[in-house]
């Protein structure tokens, strides 16, 4: 538990239906700054749906989600502002195949965060060093293994320096060294 | 009806049957031996016949050949101007067709339906003669606009299919990084869709070049029109149209070859 009293993500009485299937059933959860939360459950239990609803990739049917003071599912909220601050690592990585590893990390930094190319490059290199793929910076993701692609996806999310980070099956392909 | 199944061939089992018929010449692939040799026979055959006629029967064939280049230039001019315009129209139509905004989607879909239901020749007449009552466009401009409007509808479908061929996760990943829809389209989706779009666009280019012969009706001096001018003065209809047909054939064969080379390069990358 963190000592900070401010919840960075507040999930309040959230419902989500896929047709007649109830994917989220009155879910409430507060996540505080600095806290690490792990959600475990059998496949199809709604873990991914919950995470996807945190940045409105999935619309919810009832309840509300507040991230960093923004009501995510309010139509008036500038969702792009919220998403900048919520890093997202997908189960299937979704790295950009037409961009090199390096450009995968740099793209949103320059386009969204408006960082200079130099600043973005510095942050990217640092993160790629952290995830251990400095030798592959100029490669296209197609040439990388699944685990390497996932590390690129993690680094890409972190490069935005988001306030919070969501990840589905973050360690699925990563074998600890 | 009995279910049709492939023979127990593991390769065939996984093969999706794709029937693709375009109105351009078939695009030869290296593996496609039949088509490849057919291309060679047609191309070198056409060149040989042109050379033979121009040298051995230089009157009138050589004269005809000298008369045509101006027309070839006009044909290319119409084709290139129209395809550039059609690409722009097609991009917006494609984006409109996948838009969740009902009005935009409706307009784009209506445009595609209407244009595809009216013959190009009728569209040409409409823009030049019918709309001529309100705006007086020169023949060349009418021709380019009509071709672009017509092919824009087809391009729109190509763009739509290309964009839809990109996995949904790509858009989600881009949006999750805080990119707007437009930024995601420009930086992530369209560059990837480009690869899928390029070969059919090449096909459309060849098809458009052939269809551009229709503009000769609006007194645009394209290849066909030049031929007609020559023929009606010299009464050498057989000789002139033979030459015109051969020149069109050589041009479209060269272009279709270029498209196939481009396609191969893309697949290698």
PDB file of N, CA and C in Angstrom, chain A residues 2 109 176:
ATOM      1  N   UNK A   2       0.413   2.202  -0.753  1.00  0.00           N
ATOM      2  CA  UNK A   2       1.152   3.458  -0.783  1.00  0.00           C
ATOM      3  C   UNK A   2       0.647   4.391   0.316  1.00  0.00           C
ATOM      4  N   UNK A 109       6.139   9.798 -28.723  1.00  0.00           N
ATOM      5  CA  UNK A 109       6.852  10.823 -27.952  1.00  0.00           C
ATOM      6  C   UNK A 109       6.911  12.143 -28.715  1.00  0.00           C
ATOM      7  N   UNK A 176      12.494 -15.059 -17.166  1.00  0.00           N
ATOM      8  CA  UNK A 176      13.499 -14.330 -16.398  1.00  0.00           C
ATOM      9  C   UNK A 176      14.905 -14.872 -16.623  1.00  0.00           C
TER      10      UNK A 176
END
